[in-house]
Amino acid sequence: MSSVLDLDGIDLELAFSAAGDPARPLVVLPFDEWAERPTEWIATAAEAVERALPLTVGILRQRPADARLAPLLSAATLTLTTPDVPDTVSALIHLPDVDEGLDLLRAAVAYSPRAALACGRLLRQTDRLGTDEGLAAEAAAYSMLLSGPEFVRWLVSRGDLSAPPVPTAPLVLLERAGGRLSITLNHPGRRNALSFAMREELIAALQVAELDPSVTEVCIRGAGPSFCSGGDLAEFGSTTDPTTAYLVRLARAPWRIVDRLADRVTVHVSGACIGAGVEMAAFAGRVTAAPDASFVLPEVRMGLVPGAGGTVSVTRRIGRWRAAWLMLSGERLDVATALRWGLVDTIEPPVR
């Protein structure tokens, strides 16, 4: 099948500029027009879209997401639609203004095309892999991008950040009551940013539950108004060797333990939950959110992909299409939509 001829002149091949930059990283697909095509044409087109290296964004303004369109909806990176189209499948992103949403995606992808393309392909892998295999694929993509020009640009724009003061109190607090183990991220002055030191203390805390079968319930929350603001920005870029970065992300991953303990773990999130905070929480068997909670995955704009397991955990909870929207757009997700999508399981007042 010729992708140019049979898809109404839409080229699904990935192009590059003379300088080696991705020149056509995003392709728009007119699903309203294609809905009337024969079933065989739709099936063949879906196969071509599934194989496409560019990000493929379907536009569905009027037609229902019925069985005829299901192969295309499934194959695309995501599909933008209006509130009038019934919310029947997780492949749909409902927006008040589809054109504004498309412009937002185009701008975000144009700003970090390498990271965006890597994220799109990665989500197609982690959607089908087990946890260990998915985390390995994510770690490889993340580590590769650390040496890319888009992350270097972000490091330059960030500037030199002074190292945070050495904490005088534990960064992770533990409290045991019978079979219940409470774990609190304890650096509210930095909105519980996940530093190297906090990560190591969190691993040790989670291992208490993993090694003790009498721990029947694990509750994780953050001190202060925010659960976790993601990785500590002052430490980003400190590991310059991609191979070392890859191995560290595999070996020192508290979210891997959260996944193994998932049926015993509840995470309580509040405030701005960013990056690693979203990704790690999504591994828990149960996630409760305070009414003020919101969720952001900003890594693609930084020239990276989520690196705390989010392409596995978030995808597992809300589907790869909605995960792609959050990761590619970098848009904030409000708590009501997070509940409707399944990123959180219930909205509850925070426990202090």
Coordinates of C-alpha atoms in Angstrom, one line a residue:
M1 CA 0.0 0.0 0.0
S2 CA 1.4 3.4 -0.9
S3 CA 1.0 5.7 2.1
V4 CA 1.0 8.8 -0.2
L5 CA -1.5 7.5 -2.8
D6 CA -4.0 5.6 -0.8
L7 CA -4.3 8.0 2.1
D8 CA -5.4 11.0 0.1
G9 CA -1.9 12.3 -0.4
I10 CA -1.0 12.1 3.3
D11 CA 2.6 11.0 3.6
L12 CA 3.3 8.8 6.6
E13 CA 7.1 8.6 6.1
L14 CA 9.3 10.4 8.6
A15 CA 11.3 13.2 6.8
F16 CA 14.5 15.0 7.8
S17 CA 16.0 18.3 7.0
A18 CA 19.5 18.7 5.5
A19 CA 20.7 19.3 9.0
G20 CA 19.2 16.0 10.2
D21 CA 16.3 17.5 12.1
P22 CA 12.9 15.7 11.9
A23 CA 11.0 17.8 9.3
R24 CA 7.5 16.2 9.5
P25 CA 7.1 14.8 13.0
L26 CA 3.3 15.1 13.2
V27 CA 0.7 14.1 10.6
V28 CA -3.0 15.0 10.8
L29 CA -5.6 12.4 9.8
P30 CA -9.1 13.5 8.7
F31 CA -11.2 10.7 10.4
D32 CA -14.5 12.3 9.6
E33 CA -13.8 12.0 5.9
W34 CA -12.4 8.5 6.2
A35 CA -15.4 7.2 8.1
E36 CA -17.3 6.6 4.8
R37 CA -14.6 4.5 3.3
P38 CA -15.0 0.8 2.8
T39 CA -14.2 -1.4 5.7
E40 CA -11.2 -3.0 3.8
W41 CA -9.8 0.5 3.1
I42 CA -10.0 1.5 6.8
A43 CA -8.3 -1.8 7.9
T44 CA -5.4 -1.3 5.4
A45 CA -5.1 2.4 6.4
A46 CA -5.0 1.5 10.0
E47 CA -2.1 -0.9 9.4
A48 CA -0.2 2.0 7.7
V49 CA -0.9 4.4 10.5
E50 CA 0.2 1.8 13.1
R51 CA 3.6 1.5 11.3
A52 CA 4.1 5.2 10.8
L53 CA 7.1 6.8 12.5
P54 CA 5.6 10.3 12.7
L55 CA 3.0 11.1 15.4
T56 CA -0.4 10.6 13.9
V57 CA -3.3 12.8 15.2
G58 CA -6.8 11.9 14.1
I59 CA -9.5 14.7 14.0
L60 CA -13.0 13.6 14.6
R61 CA -15.5 16.5 14.9
Q62 CA -18.8 15.0 14.0
R63 CA -18.8 11.2 13.6
P64 CA -19.4 8.8 16.5
A65 CA -16.4 6.7 17.4
D66 CA -18.2 3.6 16.2
A67 CA -16.9 0.1 15.3
R68 CA -16.0 1.1 11.7
L69 CA -13.5 3.7 12.9
A70 CA -12.1 1.6 15.8
P71 CA -9.1 0.3 13.8
L72 CA -8.0 3.8 12.9
L73 CA -8.7 5.2 16.4
S74 CA -6.6 2.4 17.9
A75 CA -3.7 2.9 15.4
A76 CA -3.3 6.6 15.7
T77 CA -1.2 8.3 18.4
L78 CA -4.3 10.0 19.6
T79 CA -7.5 11.5 18.3
L80 CA -8.9 15.0 19.1
T81 CA -12.6 15.4 19.2
T82 CA -15.3 17.7 20.5
P83 CA -17.5 17.3 23.6
D84 CA -20.4 16.4 21.4
V85 CA -18.8 13.1 20.4
P86 CA -19.7 10.5 23.0
D87 CA -16.8 9.5 25.4
T88 CA -16.8 5.8 24.5
V89 CA -13.1 5.0 24.1
S90 CA -9.9 6.1 25.7
A91 CA -8.4 6.9 22.3
L92 CA -10.4 10.1 22.2
I93 CA -9.2 13.4 23.7
H94 CA -12.3 15.7 24.1
L95 CA -11.5 19.4 23.8
P96 CA -13.7 22.5 23.7
D97 CA -11.7 23.7 20.7
V98 CA -10.1 21.0 18.5
D99 CA -8.2 23.5 16.4
E100 CA -6.6 25.1 19.5
G101 CA -5.7 21.6 20.8
L102 CA -4.1 20.7 17.4
D103 CA -2.1 24.0 17.4
L104 CA -0.9 23.2 20.9
L105 CA 0.2 19.8 19.9
R106 CA 1.9 21.0 16.7
A107 CA 3.8 23.7 18.7
A108 CA 4.9 21.3 21.4
V109 CA 6.1 18.7 18.9
A110 CA 7.8 21.3 16.8
Y111 CA 9.7 22.5 19.9
S112 CA 11.0 19.1 20.9
P113 CA 10.5 16.8 17.9
R114 CA 13.1 14.2 18.8
A115 CA 11.7 13.7 22.3
A116 CA 8.1 13.8 21.0
L117 CA 8.8 11.1 18.4
A118 CA 10.7 9.0 20.9
C119 CA 7.8 9.3 23.3
G120 CA 5.2 8.3 20.7
R121 CA 7.2 5.2 19.7
L122 CA 7.9 4.3 23.3
L123 CA 4.2 4.4 24.3
R124 CA 3.5 1.9 21.5
Q125 CA 6.0 -0.5 23.2
T126 CA 5.2 0.0 26.8
D127 CA 1.5 -0.5 26.0
R128 CA 2.2 -4.1 25.2
L129 CA 5.1 -5.0 27.5
G130 CA 5.3 -6.2 31.0
T131 CA 6.6 -3.9 33.8
D132 CA 10.2 -4.9 33.7
E133 CA 10.5 -4.8 29.9
G134 CA 8.6 -1.5 29.7
L135 CA 10.8 0.1 32.3
A136 CA 13.9 -1.1 30.4
A137 CA 12.6 0.4 27.2
E138 CA 11.7 3.7 28.9
A139 CA 15.1 3.9 30.6
A140 CA 16.9 3.3 27.3
A141 CA 14.9 6.1 25.6
Y142 CA 15.3 8.5 28.5
S143 CA 19.1 7.9 28.8
M144 CA 19.6 8.3 25.0
L145 CA 17.8 11.7 25.1
L146 CA 20.1 13.0 27.9
S147 CA 22.8 13.5 25.3
G148 CA 20.4 15.0 22.7
P149 CA 20.3 18.7 21.6
E150 CA 16.8 19.3 23.1
F151 CA 17.8 18.4 26.6
V152 CA 21.0 20.4 26.3
R153 CA 18.9 23.4 25.2
W154 CA 16.8 22.9 28.4
L155 CA 19.8 22.7 30.6
V156 CA 21.1 26.0 29.1
S157 CA 17.7 27.7 29.7
R158 CA 17.6 26.4 33.2
G159 CA 20.9 27.9 34.1
D160 CA 23.0 26.9 37.1
L161 CA 20.9 26.1 40.1
S162 CA 22.5 26.3 43.5
A163 CA 22.5 23.0 45.4
P164 CA 19.7 22.8 47.9
P165 CA 20.7 22.9 51.6
V166 CA 21.7 19.6 53.1
P167 CA 18.6 18.4 54.9
T168 CA 18.8 18.1 58.6
A169 CA 15.8 15.8 58.9
P170 CA 15.0 12.5 57.2
L171 CA 13.6 12.9 53.7
V172 CA 11.3 10.0 54.1
L173 CA 9.4 9.3 57.4
L174 CA 8.1 5.9 58.4
E175 CA 5.4 5.0 60.9
R176 CA 4.2 1.5 61.7
A177 CA 0.8 0.7 63.3
G178 CA 0.0 -3.0 63.2
G179 CA 0.0 -4.1 59.6
R180 CA -0.1 -0.6 58.3
L181 CA 3.1 1.2 57.2
S182 CA 2.8 4.9 56.5
I183 CA 5.5 6.5 54.3
T184 CA 5.7 10.3 54.1
L185 CA 7.9 12.2 51.6
N186 CA 9.4 14.8 53.9
H187 CA 10.9 17.8 52.1
P188 CA 7.9 20.2 51.8
G189 CA 10.3 23.2 51.3
R190 CA 11.1 21.8 47.9
R191 CA 7.6 20.4 47.3
N192 CA 9.0 16.9 48.0
A193 CA 11.1 16.9 44.8
L194 CA 12.5 13.5 44.3
S195 CA 16.3 14.0 44.8
F196 CA 18.9 11.2 44.7
A197 CA 18.9 11.2 48.5
M198 CA 15.1 11.0 48.8
R199 CA 15.0 8.2 46.2
E200 CA 17.4 6.1 48.3
E201 CA 15.5 6.7 51.5
L202 CA 12.2 5.8 49.7
I203 CA 13.7 2.6 48.4
A204 CA 14.8 1.6 51.9
A205 CA 11.3 2.4 53.2
L206 CA 9.5 0.4 50.6
Q207 CA 11.9 -2.5 51.1
V208 CA 10.6 -2.7 54.7
A209 CA 7.2 -3.6 53.3
E210 CA 8.6 -5.9 50.6
L211 CA 10.6 -7.9 53.1
D212 CA 8.0 -8.1 55.8
P213 CA 4.8 -10.0 54.9
S214 CA 3.1 -8.8 58.1
V215 CA 2.9 -5.4 56.4
T216 CA -0.5 -5.6 54.8
E217 CA -1.1 -2.0 53.9
V218 CA 1.3 0.7 52.7
C219 CA 0.2 4.3 52.5
I220 CA 2.4 6.9 50.8
R221 CA 1.8 10.7 51.0
G222 CA 3.8 13.9 50.9
A223 CA 4.3 16.4 53.7
G224 CA 3.0 19.9 53.0
P225 CA 0.6 21.0 50.3
S226 CA 2.1 19.0 47.4
F227 CA 2.7 15.2 47.1
C228 CA 5.7 15.4 44.8
S229 CA 6.9 18.0 42.3
G230 CA 8.9 15.5 40.3
G231 CA 12.7 15.0 40.0
D232 CA 14.8 17.6 41.7
L233 CA 15.7 20.0 38.8
A234 CA 19.0 20.9 40.4
E235 CA 20.2 17.3 39.8
F236 CA 19.0 17.0 36.2
G237 CA 21.9 16.4 33.8
S238 CA 24.4 15.4 36.5
T239 CA 24.8 12.0 35.0
T240 CA 26.4 12.6 31.6
D241 CA 27.1 9.0 30.6
P242 CA 24.0 7.5 29.0
T243 CA 24.9 4.0 29.9
T244 CA 25.3 4.8 33.5
A245 CA 22.1 6.7 33.5
Y246 CA 20.3 3.7 31.9
L247 CA 21.7 1.3 34.6
V248 CA 20.9 3.6 37.5
R249 CA 17.3 4.1 36.3
L250 CA 16.9 0.3 36.2
A251 CA 18.7 -0.5 39.5
R252 CA 17.5 2.4 41.7
A253 CA 13.8 2.6 40.9
P254 CA 11.4 2.9 43.9
W255 CA 8.5 2.7 41.5
R256 CA 9.5 -0.8 40.6
I257 CA 8.9 -1.8 44.2
V258 CA 5.6 0.1 44.3
D259 CA 4.5 -2.0 41.3
R260 CA 5.5 -5.2 43.1
L261 CA 3.5 -4.2 46.2
A262 CA 0.7 -2.6 44.2
D263 CA -2.2 -4.5 45.8
R264 CA -1.1 -3.3 49.2
V265 CA -0.2 0.3 48.3
T266 CA -2.4 3.4 48.5
V267 CA -0.9 6.8 47.4
H268 CA -2.6 10.0 48.6
V269 CA -1.8 12.9 46.2
S270 CA -2.4 16.6 46.7
G271 CA -1.5 19.9 45.1
A272 CA 0.6 20.0 42.0
C273 CA 1.7 16.5 41.1
I274 CA 4.4 16.7 38.5
G275 CA 6.6 14.3 36.5
A276 CA 7.9 11.5 38.8
G277 CA 5.1 12.3 41.3
V278 CA 2.5 11.4 38.8
E279 CA 4.4 8.4 37.4
M280 CA 5.2 6.7 40.7
A281 CA 1.7 7.2 42.1
A282 CA 0.1 5.6 39.1
F283 CA 1.8 2.3 40.0
A284 CA -0.1 2.0 43.2
G285 CA -3.1 -0.3 43.4
R286 CA -5.2 2.7 44.7
V287 CA -4.7 6.4 44.2
T288 CA -6.7 9.0 46.2
A289 CA -6.5 12.7 45.3
A290 CA -7.3 15.8 47.2
P291 CA -9.7 18.2 45.5
D292 CA -6.8 20.6 44.8
A293 CA -4.7 18.0 43.0
S294 CA -3.5 18.5 39.4
F295 CA -1.2 16.5 37.2
V296 CA 1.5 17.5 34.7
L297 CA 4.0 15.5 32.7
P298 CA 6.5 18.1 31.4
E299 CA 9.4 15.9 30.3
V300 CA 9.0 16.2 26.5
R301 CA 9.4 20.0 26.6
M302 CA 12.6 19.4 28.4
G303 CA 13.8 17.1 25.6
L304 CA 13.2 13.9 27.5
V305 CA 10.5 11.3 28.0
P306 CA 9.0 10.4 31.4
G307 CA 11.7 8.5 33.3
A308 CA 10.1 7.4 36.5
G309 CA 8.0 4.6 34.9
G310 CA 5.2 6.8 33.6
T311 CA 5.1 5.3 30.1
V312 CA 4.3 2.1 31.9
S313 CA 2.2 3.2 34.9
V314 CA 0.2 6.1 33.4
T315 CA -0.4 4.2 30.2
R316 CA -1.7 1.2 32.1
R317 CA -4.2 3.4 34.0
I318 CA -5.5 5.7 31.2
G319 CA -4.5 4.1 27.9
R320 CA -1.6 5.1 25.6
W321 CA -3.7 7.7 23.7
R322 CA -4.5 9.8 26.8
A323 CA -1.0 9.2 28.1
A324 CA 0.3 10.6 24.8
W325 CA -1.8 13.7 25.1
L326 CA -0.5 14.4 28.6
M327 CA 3.1 13.7 27.7
L328 CA 3.2 15.5 24.3
S329 CA 1.1 18.5 25.2
G330 CA 2.5 19.0 28.7
E331 CA -1.0 20.3 29.7
R332 CA -2.2 20.3 33.2
L333 CA -4.9 17.6 34.0
D334 CA -7.5 18.7 36.6
V335 CA -8.5 16.2 39.3
A336 CA -12.0 15.7 37.9
T337 CA -10.7 14.6 34.6
A338 CA -8.1 12.5 36.3
L339 CA -10.9 10.7 38.1
R340 CA -12.9 10.2 34.9
W341 CA -9.9 8.9 33.0
G342 CA -8.9 6.5 35.8
L343 CA -5.6 8.2 36.8
V344 CA -6.9 8.4 40.3
D345 CA -9.5 6.2 41.9
T346 CA -11.3 8.6 44.3
I347 CA -11.2 12.3 45.4
E348 CA -10.9 12.7 49.1
P349 CA -9.9 15.5 51.5
P350 CA -6.2 15.2 52.4
V351 CA -5.2 13.5 55.6
R352 CA -2.9 15.7 57.7

